mmCIF file of C-alpha atoms in Angstrom:
data_model
loop_
_atom_site.group_PDB
_atom_site.id
_atom_site.type_symbol
_atom_site.label_atom_id
_atom_site.label_comp_id
_atom_site.label_asym_id
_atom_site.label_seq_id
_atom_site.Cartn_x
_atom_site.Cartn_y
_atom_site.Cartn_z
ATOM 1 C CA MET A 1 -9.920 18.296 -22.363
ATOM 2 C CA THR A 2 -10.399 18.166 -18.696
ATOM 3 C CA ASP A 3 -13.869 19.747 -17.997
ATOM 4 C CA SER A 4 -16.913 17.508 -17.492
ATOM 5 C CA GLY A 5 -18.894 18.891 -20.380
ATOM 6 C CA MET A 6 -18.806 19.880 -24.029
ATOM 7 C CA SER A 7 -19.663 23.431 -24.998
ATOM 8 C CA GLY A 8 -21.345 24.504 -28.373
ATOM 9 C CA GLY A 9 -18.005 25.804 -29.353
ATOM 10 C CA HIS A 10 -16.440 22.446 -28.840
ATOM 11 C CA TRP A 11 -18.951 20.647 -30.892
ATOM 12 C CA ARG A 12 -18.560 23.306 -33.695
ATOM 13 C CA MET A 13 -14.831 22.706 -33.685
ATOM 14 C CA LEU A 14 -15.507 18.941 -34.025
ATOM 15 C CA ALA A 15 -18.037 19.578 -36.809
ATOM 16 C CA VAL A 16 -15.711 21.727 -38.876
ATOM 17 C CA SER A 17 -12.310 20.129 -38.247
ATOM 18 C CA VAL A 18 -13.146 16.444 -37.814
ATOM 19 C CA TYR A 19 -16.620 15.565 -39.053
ATOM 20 C CA LEU A 20 -16.455 17.837 -42.284
ATOM 21 C CA PRO A 21 -13.084 16.566 -43.609
ATOM 22 C CA THR A 22 -14.069 13.032 -42.690
ATOM 23 C CA THR A 23 -17.233 13.351 -44.716
ATOM 24 C CA LEU A 24 -15.334 14.854 -47.618
ATOM 25 C CA ALA A 25 -12.640 12.132 -47.587
ATOM 26 C CA LEU A 26 -15.180 9.364 -47.300
ATOM 27 C CA VAL A 27 -17.295 10.756 -50.045
ATOM 28 C CA GLY A 28 -14.417 10.259 -52.592
ATOM 29 C CA PHE A 29 -13.379 7.018 -50.946
ATOM 30 C CA GLY A 30 -16.825 5.796 -51.260
ATOM 31 C CA ALA A 31 -17.056 6.817 -54.910
ATOM 32 C CA VAL A 32 -14.002 4.763 -55.810
ATOM 33 C CA THR A 33 -14.378 1.737 -53.654
ATOM 34 C CA PRO A 34 -17.199 0.033 -55.780
ATOM 35 C CA LEU A 35 -15.132 0.846 -58.911
ATOM 36 C CA ILE A 36 -11.838 -0.799 -58.034
ATOM 37 C CA ALA A 37 -12.979 -4.332 -59.375
ATOM 38 C CA ILE A 38 -14.369 -2.644 -62.430
ATOM 39 C CA THR A 39 -10.983 -0.844 -63.056
ATOM 40 C CA ALA A 40 -9.119 -4.126 -62.628
ATOM 41 C CA LEU A 41 -11.276 -5.763 -65.131
ATOM 42 C CA ASP A 42 -10.837 -2.903 -67.469
ATOM 43 C CA LEU A 43 -7.032 -3.528 -67.242
ATOM 44 C CA GLY A 44 -7.385 -6.982 -68.302
ATOM 45 C CA ALA A 45 -7.615 -8.719 -64.871
ATOM 46 C CA SER A 46 -9.612 -12.006 -64.402
ATOM 47 C CA LEU A 47 -12.500 -12.205 -62.034
ATOM 48 C CA ALA A 48 -10.443 -13.799 -59.338
ATOM 49 C CA GLU A 49 -7.579 -11.281 -59.919
ATOM 50 C CA SER A 50 -10.240 -8.345 -59.537
ATOM 51 C CA ALA A 51 -11.350 -9.939 -56.323
ATOM 52 C CA LEU A 52 -7.792 -10.088 -55.049
ATOM 53 C CA ILE A 53 -7.317 -6.397 -55.922
ATOM 54 C CA VAL A 54 -10.325 -5.366 -53.885
ATOM 55 C CA ALA A 55 -9.227 -7.506 -51.071
ATOM 56 C CA LEU A 56 -5.857 -5.722 -50.929
ATOM 57 C CA LEU A 57 -7.653 -2.614 -49.490
ATOM 58 C CA GLY A 58 -8.517 -4.538 -46.361
ATOM 59 C CA ILE A 59 -5.112 -6.379 -46.299
ATOM 60 C CA GLY A 60 -3.467 -2.958 -46.380
ATOM 61 C CA ALA A 61 -5.630 -1.671 -43.622
ATOM 62 C CA LEU A 62 -4.548 -4.706 -41.492
ATOM 63 C CA VAL A 63 -0.917 -4.611 -42.294
ATOM 64 C CA GLY A 64 -0.851 -0.751 -41.672
ATOM 65 C CA ALA A 65 -2.539 -0.866 -38.355
ATOM 66 C CA LEU A 66 0.427 -1.209 -35.983
ATOM 67 C CA PRO A 67 2.687 1.014 -38.124
ATOM 68 C CA ALA A 68 -0.212 3.553 -38.131
ATOM 69 C CA GLY A 69 -0.074 3.902 -34.294
ATOM 70 C CA ILE A 70 3.584 4.453 -34.428
ATOM 71 C CA ILE A 71 3.216 7.145 -37.023
ATOM 72 C CA ALA A 72 0.366 8.922 -35.238
ATOM 73 C CA ASP A 73 2.348 8.793 -32.047
ATOM 74 C CA ARG A 74 5.487 10.253 -33.611
ATOM 75 C CA LEU A 75 3.757 13.039 -35.752
ATOM 76 C CA GLY A 76 0.810 13.851 -33.572
ATOM 77 C CA GLU A 77 -2.867 13.416 -34.662
ATOM 78 C CA ARG A 78 -2.970 16.687 -36.695
ATOM 79 C CA ARG A 79 0.104 16.146 -38.883
ATOM 80 C CA ALA A 80 -0.505 12.344 -39.343
ATOM 81 C CA LEU A 81 -4.077 13.152 -40.578
ATOM 82 C CA VAL A 82 -2.827 15.783 -43.038
ATOM 83 C CA VAL A 83 0.183 13.662 -44.220
ATOM 84 C CA SER A 84 -2.034 10.501 -44.634
ATOM 85 C CA LEU A 85 -4.807 12.263 -46.464
ATOM 86 C CA VAL A 86 -2.133 13.668 -48.961
ATOM 87 C CA VAL A 87 -1.040 10.145 -49.365
ATOM 88 C CA ASP A 88 -4.415 9.127 -49.969
ATOM 89 C CA ALA A 89 -4.609 11.533 -52.827
ATOM 90 C CA GLY A 90 -1.466 10.248 -54.200
ATOM 91 C CA CYS A 91 -2.704 6.707 -54.027
ATOM 92 C CA MET A 92 -5.813 7.754 -55.934
ATOM 93 C CA ALA A 93 -3.614 9.387 -58.472
ATOM 94 C CA MET A 94 -1.631 6.088 -58.814
ATOM 95 C CA ALA A 95 -4.822 4.354 -59.461
ATOM 96 C CA ALA A 96 -6.171 6.798 -62.070
ATOM 97 C CA PHE A 97 -2.824 6.568 -64.061
ATOM 98 C CA ALA A 98 -2.394 2.802 -63.545
ATOM 99 C CA ASN A 99 -1.872 1.072 -66.876
ATOM 100 C CA ASN A 100 -1.671 -2.507 -65.489
ATOM 101 C CA VAL A 101 -3.046 -4.471 -62.715
ATOM 102 C CA TRP A 102 0.095 -4.581 -60.725
ATOM 103 C CA ALA A 103 0.167 -0.731 -60.460
ATOM 104 C CA LEU A 104 -3.506 -0.649 -59.460
ATOM 105 C CA GLY A 105 -2.950 -3.391 -56.724
ATOM 106 C CA ALA A 106 -0.043 -1.439 -55.333
ATOM 107 C CA ALA A 107 -2.070 1.668 -55.188
ATOM 108 C CA VAL A 108 -5.020 -0.056 -53.440
ATOM 109 C CA PHE A 109 -2.852 -1.659 -50.955
ATOM 110 C CA LEU A 110 -1.071 1.632 -50.000
ATOM 111 C CA LEU A 111 -4.431 3.249 -49.866
ATOM 112 C CA GLY A 112 -5.546 0.707 -47.225
ATOM 113 C CA VAL A 113 -2.365 1.343 -45.218
ATOM 114 C CA SER A 114 -2.999 5.189 -45.381
ATOM 115 C CA GLU A 115 -6.580 4.793 -44.310
ATOM 116 C CA ALA A 116 -5.448 2.967 -41.238
ATOM 117 C CA VAL A 117 -3.342 5.993 -40.271
ATOM 118 C CA VAL A 118 -6.263 8.416 -40.937
ATOM 119 C CA THR A 119 -8.666 6.216 -38.778
ATOM 120 C CA ILE A 120 -6.326 5.851 -35.736
ATOM 121 C CA ALA A 121 -5.385 9.559 -35.802
ATOM 122 C CA ARG A 122 -8.994 10.701 -35.890
ATOM 123 C CA GLN A 123 -9.991 8.210 -33.018
ATOM 124 C CA SER A 124 -6.971 9.213 -30.909
ATOM 125 C CA PHE A 125 -7.806 12.860 -31.264
ATOM 126 C CA VAL A 126 -11.428 12.565 -30.338
ATOM 127 C CA THR A 127 -10.441 10.447 -27.420
ATOM 128 C CA GLU A 128 -8.177 13.079 -26.161
ATOM 129 C CA PHE A 129 -10.254 16.179 -26.934
ATOM 130 C CA VAL A 130 -13.670 14.895 -25.835
ATOM 131 C CA PRO A 131 -14.371 14.326 -22.101
ATOM 132 C CA TYR A 132 -15.425 10.877 -21.110
ATOM 133 C CA THR A 133 -18.988 12.006 -20.378
ATOM 134 C CA HIS A 134 -19.500 12.847 -24.203
ATOM 135 C CA ARG A 135 -17.041 10.462 -25.713
ATOM 136 C CA ALA A 136 -19.589 7.847 -26.971
ATOM 137 C CA ARG A 137 -21.617 10.550 -28.675
ATOM 138 C CA ALA A 138 -18.564 12.028 -30.315
ATOM 139 C CA LEU A 139 -17.228 8.755 -31.673
ATOM 140 C CA SER A 140 -20.755 7.578 -32.630
ATOM 141 C CA THR A 141 -21.222 10.612 -34.689
ATOM 142 C CA LEU A 142 -17.786 9.879 -36.281
ATOM 143 C CA GLY A 143 -19.177 6.484 -36.928
ATOM 144 C CA GLY A 144 -22.205 8.008 -38.292
ATOM 145 C CA VAL A 145 -20.187 10.206 -40.709
ATOM 146 C CA PHE A 146 -18.332 7.127 -42.010
ATOM 147 C CA ARG A 147 -21.800 5.696 -42.850
ATOM 148 C CA ILE A 148 -23.027 8.934 -44.527
ATOM 149 C CA GLY A 149 -19.805 9.107 -46.634
ATOM 150 C CA SER A 150 -20.115 5.558 -47.666
ATOM 151 C CA PHE A 151 -23.770 6.014 -48.654
ATOM 152 C CA VAL A 152 -23.309 9.240 -50.608
ATOM 153 C CA GLY A 153 -20.000 8.463 -52.083
ATOM 154 C CA PRO A 154 -21.312 5.677 -54.521
ATOM 155 C CA LEU A 155 -24.083 8.018 -55.632
ATOM 156 C CA VAL A 156 -21.762 10.866 -56.394
ATOM 157 C CA GLY A 157 -19.316 8.476 -58.096
ATOM 158 C CA ALA A 158 -22.194 7.175 -60.276
ATOM 159 C CA GLY A 159 -22.758 10.649 -61.545
ATOM 160 C CA VAL A 160 -19.087 11.538 -61.925
ATOM 161 C CA VAL A 161 -18.447 8.287 -63.982
ATOM 162 C CA THR A 162 -21.503 8.948 -66.224
ATOM 163 C CA LEU A 163 -20.185 12.315 -67.132
ATOM 164 C CA GLY A 164 -16.484 11.714 -67.228
ATOM 165 C CA GLY A 165 -15.810 7.981 -67.462
ATOM 166 C CA LEU A 166 -14.511 5.440 -64.998
ATOM 167 C CA ARG A 167 -11.174 7.194 -64.118
ATOM 168 C CA ALA A 168 -13.080 10.372 -63.359
ATOM 169 C CA ALA A 169 -14.009 8.949 -59.863
ATOM 170 C CA TYR A 170 -10.430 8.910 -58.881
ATOM 171 C CA TRP A 171 -10.048 12.406 -59.672
ATOM 172 C CA LEU A 172 -13.007 13.285 -57.488
ATOM 173 C CA ALA A 173 -11.402 11.295 -54.611
ATOM 174 C CA ILE A 174 -8.113 13.258 -55.168
ATOM 175 C CA VAL A 175 -9.902 16.585 -54.678
ATOM 176 C CA THR A 176 -11.965 15.531 -51.734
ATOM 177 C CA SER A 177 -8.760 13.934 -49.939
ATOM 178 C CA LEU A 178 -6.817 17.228 -50.646
ATOM 179 C CA ALA A 179 -9.739 19.361 -49.380
ATOM 180 C CA ALA A 180 -9.861 17.189 -46.226
ATOM 181 C CA ALA A 181 -6.219 17.511 -45.579
ATOM 182 C CA VAL A 182 -6.469 21.366 -45.825
ATOM 183 C CA ILE A 183 -9.318 21.473 -43.420
ATOM 184 C CA SER A 184 -7.602 18.946 -41.099
ATOM 185 C CA ALA A 185 -4.543 21.171 -40.796
ATOM 186 C CA TYR A 186 -6.756 23.449 -38.670
ATOM 187 C CA LEU A 187 -7.223 20.754 -36.000
ATOM 188 C CA PRO A 188 -5.777 21.962 -32.538
ATOM 189 C CA ASP A 189 -2.813 20.089 -31.276
ATOM 190 C CA VAL A 190 -3.759 18.190 -28.127
ATOM 191 C CA GLU A 191 -1.201 18.840 -25.285
ATOM 192 C CA ARG A 192 -0.097 15.785 -23.474
ATOM 193 C CA GLU A 193 1.818 15.752 -20.226
ATOM 194 C CA ALA A 194 3.650 12.580 -19.684
ATOM 195 C CA PRO A 195 4.174 11.607 -15.968
ATOM 196 C CA PRO A 196 7.669 12.339 -14.675
ATOM 197 C CA GLY A 197 9.956 9.575 -15.398
ATOM 198 C CA THR A 198 7.915 8.116 -18.260
ATOM 199 C CA LEU A 199 10.215 6.286 -20.775
ATOM 200 C CA PRO A 200 9.561 6.394 -24.519
ATOM 201 C CA VAL A 201 6.526 4.071 -25.342
ATOM 202 C CA ARG A 202 7.337 1.114 -27.537
ATOM 203 C CA THR A 203 4.441 -0.601 -29.478
ATOM 204 C CA GLY A 204 5.486 -4.152 -28.354
ATOM 205 C CA ALA A 205 5.402 -3.267 -24.729
ATOM 206 C CA VAL A 206 2.013 -1.412 -25.098
ATOM 207 C CA LEU A 207 0.575 -4.740 -26.688
ATOM 208 C CA ARG A 208 1.881 -6.939 -24.159
ATOM 209 C CA ASP A 209 0.782 -4.958 -21.249
ATOM 210 C CA HIS A 210 -2.710 -4.817 -22.669
ATOM 211 C CA ALA A 211 -3.120 -8.257 -23.966
ATOM 212 C CA GLY A 212 -5.684 -9.187 -21.447
ATOM 213 C CA VAL A 213 -7.876 -6.299 -22.913
ATOM 214 C CA PHE A 214 -7.468 -7.371 -26.515
ATOM 215 C CA LEU A 215 -8.447 -11.082 -25.549
ATOM 216 C CA THR A 216 -11.448 -9.938 -23.530
ATOM 217 C CA VAL A 217 -13.291 -6.822 -24.546
ATOM 218 C CA GLY A 218 -11.240 -6.765 -27.880
ATOM 219 C CA LEU A 219 -12.368 -10.298 -28.647
ATOM 220 C CA GLY A 220 -16.035 -9.204 -28.110
ATOM 221 C CA ALA A 221 -15.591 -6.097 -30.270
ATOM 222 C CA ALA A 222 -13.970 -8.419 -33.036
ATOM 223 C CA ALA A 223 -17.168 -10.658 -32.956
ATOM 224 C CA LEU A 224 -19.404 -7.434 -33.217
ATOM 225 C CA THR A 225 -17.317 -6.370 -36.219
ATOM 226 C CA LEU A 226 -17.639 -9.838 -37.724
ATOM 227 C CA VAL A 227 -21.463 -9.710 -37.314
ATOM 228 C CA ARG A 228 -21.600 -6.412 -38.938
ATOM 229 C CA THR A 229 -19.500 -7.245 -41.975
ATOM 230 C CA SER A 230 -21.486 -10.386 -42.506
ATOM 231 C CA ARG A 231 -24.486 -8.334 -43.484
ATOM 232 C CA ASP A 232 -22.866 -7.180 -46.686
ATOM 233 C CA ALA A 233 -21.765 -10.674 -47.516
ATOM 234 C CA LEU A 234 -24.893 -12.628 -46.610
ATOM 235 C CA LEU A 235 -27.825 -10.445 -47.801
ATOM 236 C CA PRO A 236 -26.769 -10.265 -51.483
ATOM 237 C CA LEU A 237 -26.248 -14.063 -51.684
ATOM 238 C CA TRP A 238 -29.483 -14.834 -49.876
ATOM 239 C CA ALA A 239 -31.352 -12.411 -52.238
ATOM 240 C CA SER A 240 -29.920 -14.255 -55.155
ATOM 241 C CA SER A 241 -30.806 -17.647 -53.781
ATOM 242 C CA ILE A 242 -34.515 -16.682 -53.339
ATOM 243 C CA GLY A 243 -34.649 -15.263 -56.880
ATOM 244 C CA LEU A 244 -34.642 -11.502 -56.277
ATOM 245 C CA ASP A 245 -33.025 -9.425 -59.006
ATOM 246 C CA ALA A 246 -30.388 -6.613 -58.662
ATOM 247 C CA ALA A 247 -32.932 -3.741 -58.401
ATOM 248 C CA GLN A 248 -34.722 -5.596 -55.492
ATOM 249 C CA THR A 249 -31.695 -6.318 -53.690
ATOM 250 C CA SER A 250 -30.460 -2.653 -54.048
ATOM 251 C CA LEU A 251 -33.750 -1.502 -52.570
ATOM 252 C CA ILE A 252 -33.582 -3.853 -49.668
ATOM 253 C CA PHE A 253 -29.964 -2.531 -49.000
ATOM 254 C CA ALA A 254 -31.070 1.053 -49.255
ATOM 255 C CA ALA A 255 -33.829 0.433 -46.616
ATOM 256 C CA SER A 256 -31.311 -1.155 -44.346
ATOM 257 C CA SER A 257 -28.820 1.676 -44.834
ATOM 258 C CA PHE A 258 -31.498 4.235 -44.236
ATOM 259 C CA VAL A 259 -32.368 2.919 -40.786
ATOM 260 C CA ASP A 260 -28.723 2.612 -40.241
ATOM 261 C CA LEU A 261 -28.095 6.301 -40.923
ATOM 262 C CA THR A 262 -30.808 7.570 -38.598
ATOM 263 C CA LEU A 263 -29.732 5.969 -35.384
ATOM 264 C CA PHE A 264 -26.078 6.649 -34.817
ATOM 265 C CA TYR A 265 -26.470 9.642 -32.444
ATOM 266 C CA LEU A 266 -29.105 7.879 -30.424
ATOM 267 C CA GLY A 267 -26.809 4.944 -29.835
ATOM 268 C CA GLY A 268 -24.030 7.268 -28.610
ATOM 269 C CA SER A 269 -26.384 9.140 -26.393
ATOM 270 C CA LEU A 270 -27.667 5.861 -24.735
ATOM 271 C CA MET A 271 -24.015 4.808 -24.244
ATOM 272 C CA ASP A 272 -23.089 8.058 -22.482
ATOM 273 C CA ARG A 273 -25.989 7.890 -20.335
ATOM 274 C CA LEU A 274 -26.587 4.116 -19.585
ATOM 275 C CA GLY A 275 -23.262 2.678 -20.350
ATOM 276 C CA ARG A 276 -21.511 0.834 -23.210
ATOM 277 C CA ARG A 277 -23.228 -2.422 -22.575
ATOM 278 C CA ALA A 278 -26.582 -0.679 -22.984
ATOM 279 C CA VAL A 279 -26.005 -0.541 -26.657
ATOM 280 C CA ALA A 280 -23.414 -3.120 -27.533
ATOM 281 C CA VAL A 281 -25.205 -5.978 -26.065
ATOM 282 C CA PRO A 282 -28.822 -5.140 -27.610
ATOM 283 C CA ALA A 283 -27.151 -4.554 -30.978
ATOM 284 C CA MET A 284 -25.388 -8.084 -30.932
ATOM 285 C CA LEU A 285 -28.750 -9.815 -29.885
ATOM 286 C CA ILE A 286 -30.752 -7.930 -32.565
ATOM 287 C CA MET A 287 -28.419 -8.706 -35.386
ATOM 288 C CA GLY A 288 -27.894 -12.242 -34.116
ATOM 289 C CA THR A 289 -31.567 -12.741 -34.113
ATOM 290 C CA CYS A 290 -32.064 -11.282 -37.557
ATOM 291 C CA PHE A 291 -29.394 -13.563 -38.950
ATOM 292 C CA GLY A 292 -31.016 -16.443 -37.163
ATOM 293 C CA LEU A 293 -34.308 -15.464 -38.962
ATOM 294 C CA LEU A 294 -32.868 -15.135 -42.227
ATOM 295 C CA PRO A 295 -33.198 -18.894 -43.333
ATOM 296 C CA LEU A 296 -37.044 -18.259 -42.884
ATOM 297 C CA SER A 297 -37.165 -15.540 -45.315
ATOM 298 C CA ALA A 298 -38.287 -16.586 -48.719
ATOM 299 C CA THR A 299 -39.593 -13.328 -50.128
ATOM 300 C CA ALA A 300 -38.558 -9.861 -50.631
ATOM 301 C CA ILE A 301 -40.748 -8.660 -47.753
ATOM 302 C CA GLY A 302 -39.185 -11.085 -45.481
ATOM 303 C CA LEU A 303 -35.819 -10.299 -46.452
ATOM 304 C CA GLY A 304 -36.533 -6.534 -46.340
ATOM 305 C CA ALA A 305 -37.711 -7.042 -42.545
ATOM 306 C CA VAL A 306 -34.515 -8.851 -41.725
ATOM 307 C CA ALA A 307 -32.393 -6.195 -43.455
ATOM 308 C CA VAL A 308 -34.141 -3.299 -41.600
ATOM 309 C CA GLY A 309 -33.537 -5.203 -38.306
ATOM 310 C CA LEU A 310 -29.824 -5.516 -39.281
ATOM 311 C CA GLY A 311 -29.847 -1.731 -40.010
ATOM 312 C CA LEU A 312 -31.324 -1.207 -36.535
ATOM 313 C CA GLY A 313 -28.703 -3.236 -34.649
ATOM 314 C CA ASN A 314 -25.922 -1.748 -36.891
ATOM 315 C CA GLY A 315 -27.188 1.831 -36.558
ATOM 316 C CA ILE A 316 -27.439 2.086 -32.871
ATOM 317 C CA SER A 317 -24.059 0.477 -32.357
ATOM 318 C CA ALA A 318 -22.309 3.098 -34.613
ATOM 319 C CA GLY A 319 -18.994 4.035 -32.802
ATOM 320 C CA VAL A 320 -19.265 1.408 -30.168
ATOM 321 C CA VAL A 321 -16.297 -0.405 -31.306
ATOM 322 C CA MET A 322 -14.144 2.768 -31.291
ATOM 323 C CA THR A 323 -15.801 3.743 -27.823
ATOM 324 C CA LEU A 324 -14.745 0.524 -26.273
ATOM 325 C CA GLY A 325 -11.256 0.871 -27.590
ATOM 326 C CA SER A 326 -10.967 4.603 -26.472
ATOM 327 C CA ASP A 327 -12.258 3.443 -23.000
ATOM 328 C CA ALA A 328 -9.649 0.867 -22.542
ATOM 329 C CA SER A 329 -6.790 2.804 -24.067
ATOM 330 C CA PRO A 330 -4.035 4.093 -21.613
ATOM 331 C CA ALA A 331 -3.117 7.874 -21.332
ATOM 332 C CA VAL A 332 0.476 6.924 -22.308
ATOM 333 C CA GLY A 333 0.809 4.812 -25.300
ATOM 334 C CA ARG A 334 -2.736 5.465 -26.544
ATOM 335 C CA THR A 335 -2.131 5.593 -30.344
ATOM 336 C CA GLN A 336 -0.115 2.236 -30.061
ATOM 337 C CA PHE A 337 -2.948 0.717 -28.126
ATOM 338 C CA LEU A 338 -5.636 1.863 -30.580
ATOM 339 C CA ALA A 339 -3.447 0.416 -33.385
ATOM 340 C CA GLY A 340 -3.654 -3.053 -31.676
ATOM 341 C CA TRP A 341 -7.320 -2.469 -31.120
ATOM 342 C CA ARG A 342 -7.793 -1.817 -34.845
ATOM 343 C CA LEU A 343 -5.822 -4.846 -35.808
ATOM 344 C CA THR A 344 -7.894 -7.070 -33.388
ATOM 345 C CA THR A 345 -11.250 -5.793 -34.592
ATOM 346 C CA GLY A 346 -10.014 -5.678 -38.101
ATOM 347 C CA VAL A 347 -9.195 -9.457 -38.101
ATOM 348 C CA GLY A 348 -12.873 -10.044 -36.847
ATOM 349 C CA GLY A 349 -14.244 -8.138 -39.632
ATOM 350 C CA ALA A 350 -11.996 -9.879 -42.361
ATOM 351 C CA LEU A 351 -12.935 -13.446 -40.964
ATOM 352 C CA GLY A 352 -16.723 -12.816 -41.594
ATOM 353 C CA PRO A 353 -16.915 -13.021 -45.272
ATOM 354 C CA VAL A 354 -14.236 -15.854 -45.297
ATOM 355 C CA MET A 355 -16.239 -17.804 -42.739
ATOM 356 C CA ILE A 356 -19.508 -17.324 -44.863
ATOM 357 C CA SER A 357 -17.837 -18.318 -47.856
ATOM 358 C CA ALA A 358 -16.346 -21.628 -46.463
ATOM 359 C CA LEU A 359 -19.586 -22.565 -44.683
ATOM 360 C CA ALA A 360 -21.704 -21.920 -47.841
ATOM 361 C CA ALA A 361 -19.241 -24.084 -49.923
ATOM 362 C CA VAL A 362 -19.289 -27.104 -47.492
ATOM 363 C CA ALA A 363 -22.738 -26.746 -46.062
ATOM 364 C CA SER A 364 -25.235 -24.040 -47.086
ATOM 365 C CA LEU A 365 -26.165 -20.388 -46.783
ATOM 366 C CA SER A 366 -28.503 -21.232 -43.941
ATOM 367 C CA VAL A 367 -25.824 -22.789 -41.908
ATOM 368 C CA ALA A 368 -23.653 -19.763 -42.533
ATOM 369 C CA ALA A 369 -26.392 -17.535 -41.251
ATOM 370 C CA LEU A 370 -26.904 -19.511 -38.204
ATOM 371 C CA ALA A 371 -23.331 -19.611 -37.538
ATOM 372 C CA VAL A 372 -23.204 -15.599 -37.782
ATOM 373 C CA ALA A 373 -26.337 -15.700 -35.438
ATOM 374 C CA ALA A 374 -24.584 -17.819 -32.873
ATOM 375 C CA ILE A 375 -21.635 -15.489 -32.842
ATOM 376 C CA GLY A 376 -23.946 -12.540 -32.318
ATOM 377 C CA TRP A 377 -25.800 -14.203 -29.217
ATOM 378 C CA VAL A 378 -22.487 -15.493 -27.663
ATOM 379 C CA GLY A 379 -20.701 -12.238 -28.452
ATOM 380 C CA GLY A 380 -23.489 -10.345 -26.755
ATOM 381 C CA ALA A 381 -23.152 -12.325 -23.543
ATOM 382 C CA TRP A 382 -19.399 -11.965 -23.771
ATOM 383 C CA LEU A 383 -19.526 -8.059 -24.086
ATOM 384 C CA TRP A 384 -22.073 -8.086 -21.179
ATOM 385 C CA HIS A 385 -19.412 -9.710 -19.055
ATOM 386 C CA TRP A 386 -16.206 -7.812 -20.211
ATOM 387 C CA ALA A 387 -17.480 -4.285 -21.421
ATOM 388 C CA THR A 388 -17.526 -2.823 -17.850
ATOM 389 C CA PRO A 389 -16.910 0.989 -17.262
ATOM 390 C CA PRO A 390 -13.290 1.969 -17.185
ATOM 391 C CA ARG A 391 -11.527 2.911 -14.031
ATOM 392 C CA PRO A 392 -10.752 6.481 -13.832
ATOM 393 C CA ASP A 393 -7.191 7.389 -14.591
ATOM 394 C CA PRO A 394 -6.127 10.765 -13.211
ATOM 395 C CA SER A 395 -3.488 11.103 -16.046
ATOM 396 C CA ASP A 396 -6.020 10.561 -18.774
ATOM 397 C CA PRO A 397 -7.463 13.866 -20.073
ATOM 398 C CA GLY A 398 -10.321 11.983 -21.601
ATOM 399 C CA ILE A 399 -11.597 10.786 -18.192
#
């Protein structure tokens, strides 16, 4: 899209063809995700084996990141979305029919790979379709849709499981994935005009050419992802350590998630008007400060205040990682670049829980919380330096 604004018709197209199918798919995905470990236990897995099965989802997403960029480039965003959502449904069916842990593990791993394709194809389409002046709002709304689906999915899944049993959640996910595939088929194709003499793009060349971006802005975005994922790992452990029960912990998470859900468009609007640093840096400082205060919280009220603060930082930064990646992506080789971007930030997200587990084992939860806080503060300063506005590229339809 080459004009400098977004009409109501363009927003409606995004709502129907991007946000609606994303919400549908994530409701099913969110319904299944909390039940993967329970399904593994039901098949006779040990606790350690169940944890490994759950981890295969993230491992599949990391392994699939670079191939996902190649697939999205070869097929185009629309076809890549449709095909990967159908594969999602197939993976859900594999899990529903799995009669041993190995079959379940294979289904979960392939689901992670497929989700990588879905994520990169969606981000690439929005980057191409939406002008730079509205890009952050569009991607923050997409990030908000991720949060809505993840919040609603487990609630819907609980009702479905109550009525139809554990495997019924997988059938729900099959239906939502196929429905999302049908709707995504109506996405318009984005026309690209490669500059004369442009050679076929190779993933390795794109990654080498933009290694400096991955090691600067990408490293800051990876730190932001690490701080975000640390919330889900640290808060339950801290709640348990101060004697809170499951119901109290769930309420604290609900409060944090509610704040998170209400702020995504505000964050995108601020980024479009004031620049990416106006959101990325405060979000890192807010979350870093909240983790720094975590060791001082010894009651449900204190922990609740910290959780709400984390929801504030996480909420306003919805979509900022995708936006930074889209800003830095080249017009030629965009999907391959976004695949490398997802791999870079995904490693940051995977390291968070691992680092917390290791520090809690050798030191304490307080040390782990302070380490995450330090990463938040340093990461905020790092992003302030490196998250500068992109230079306009005449060949990029998104600028």
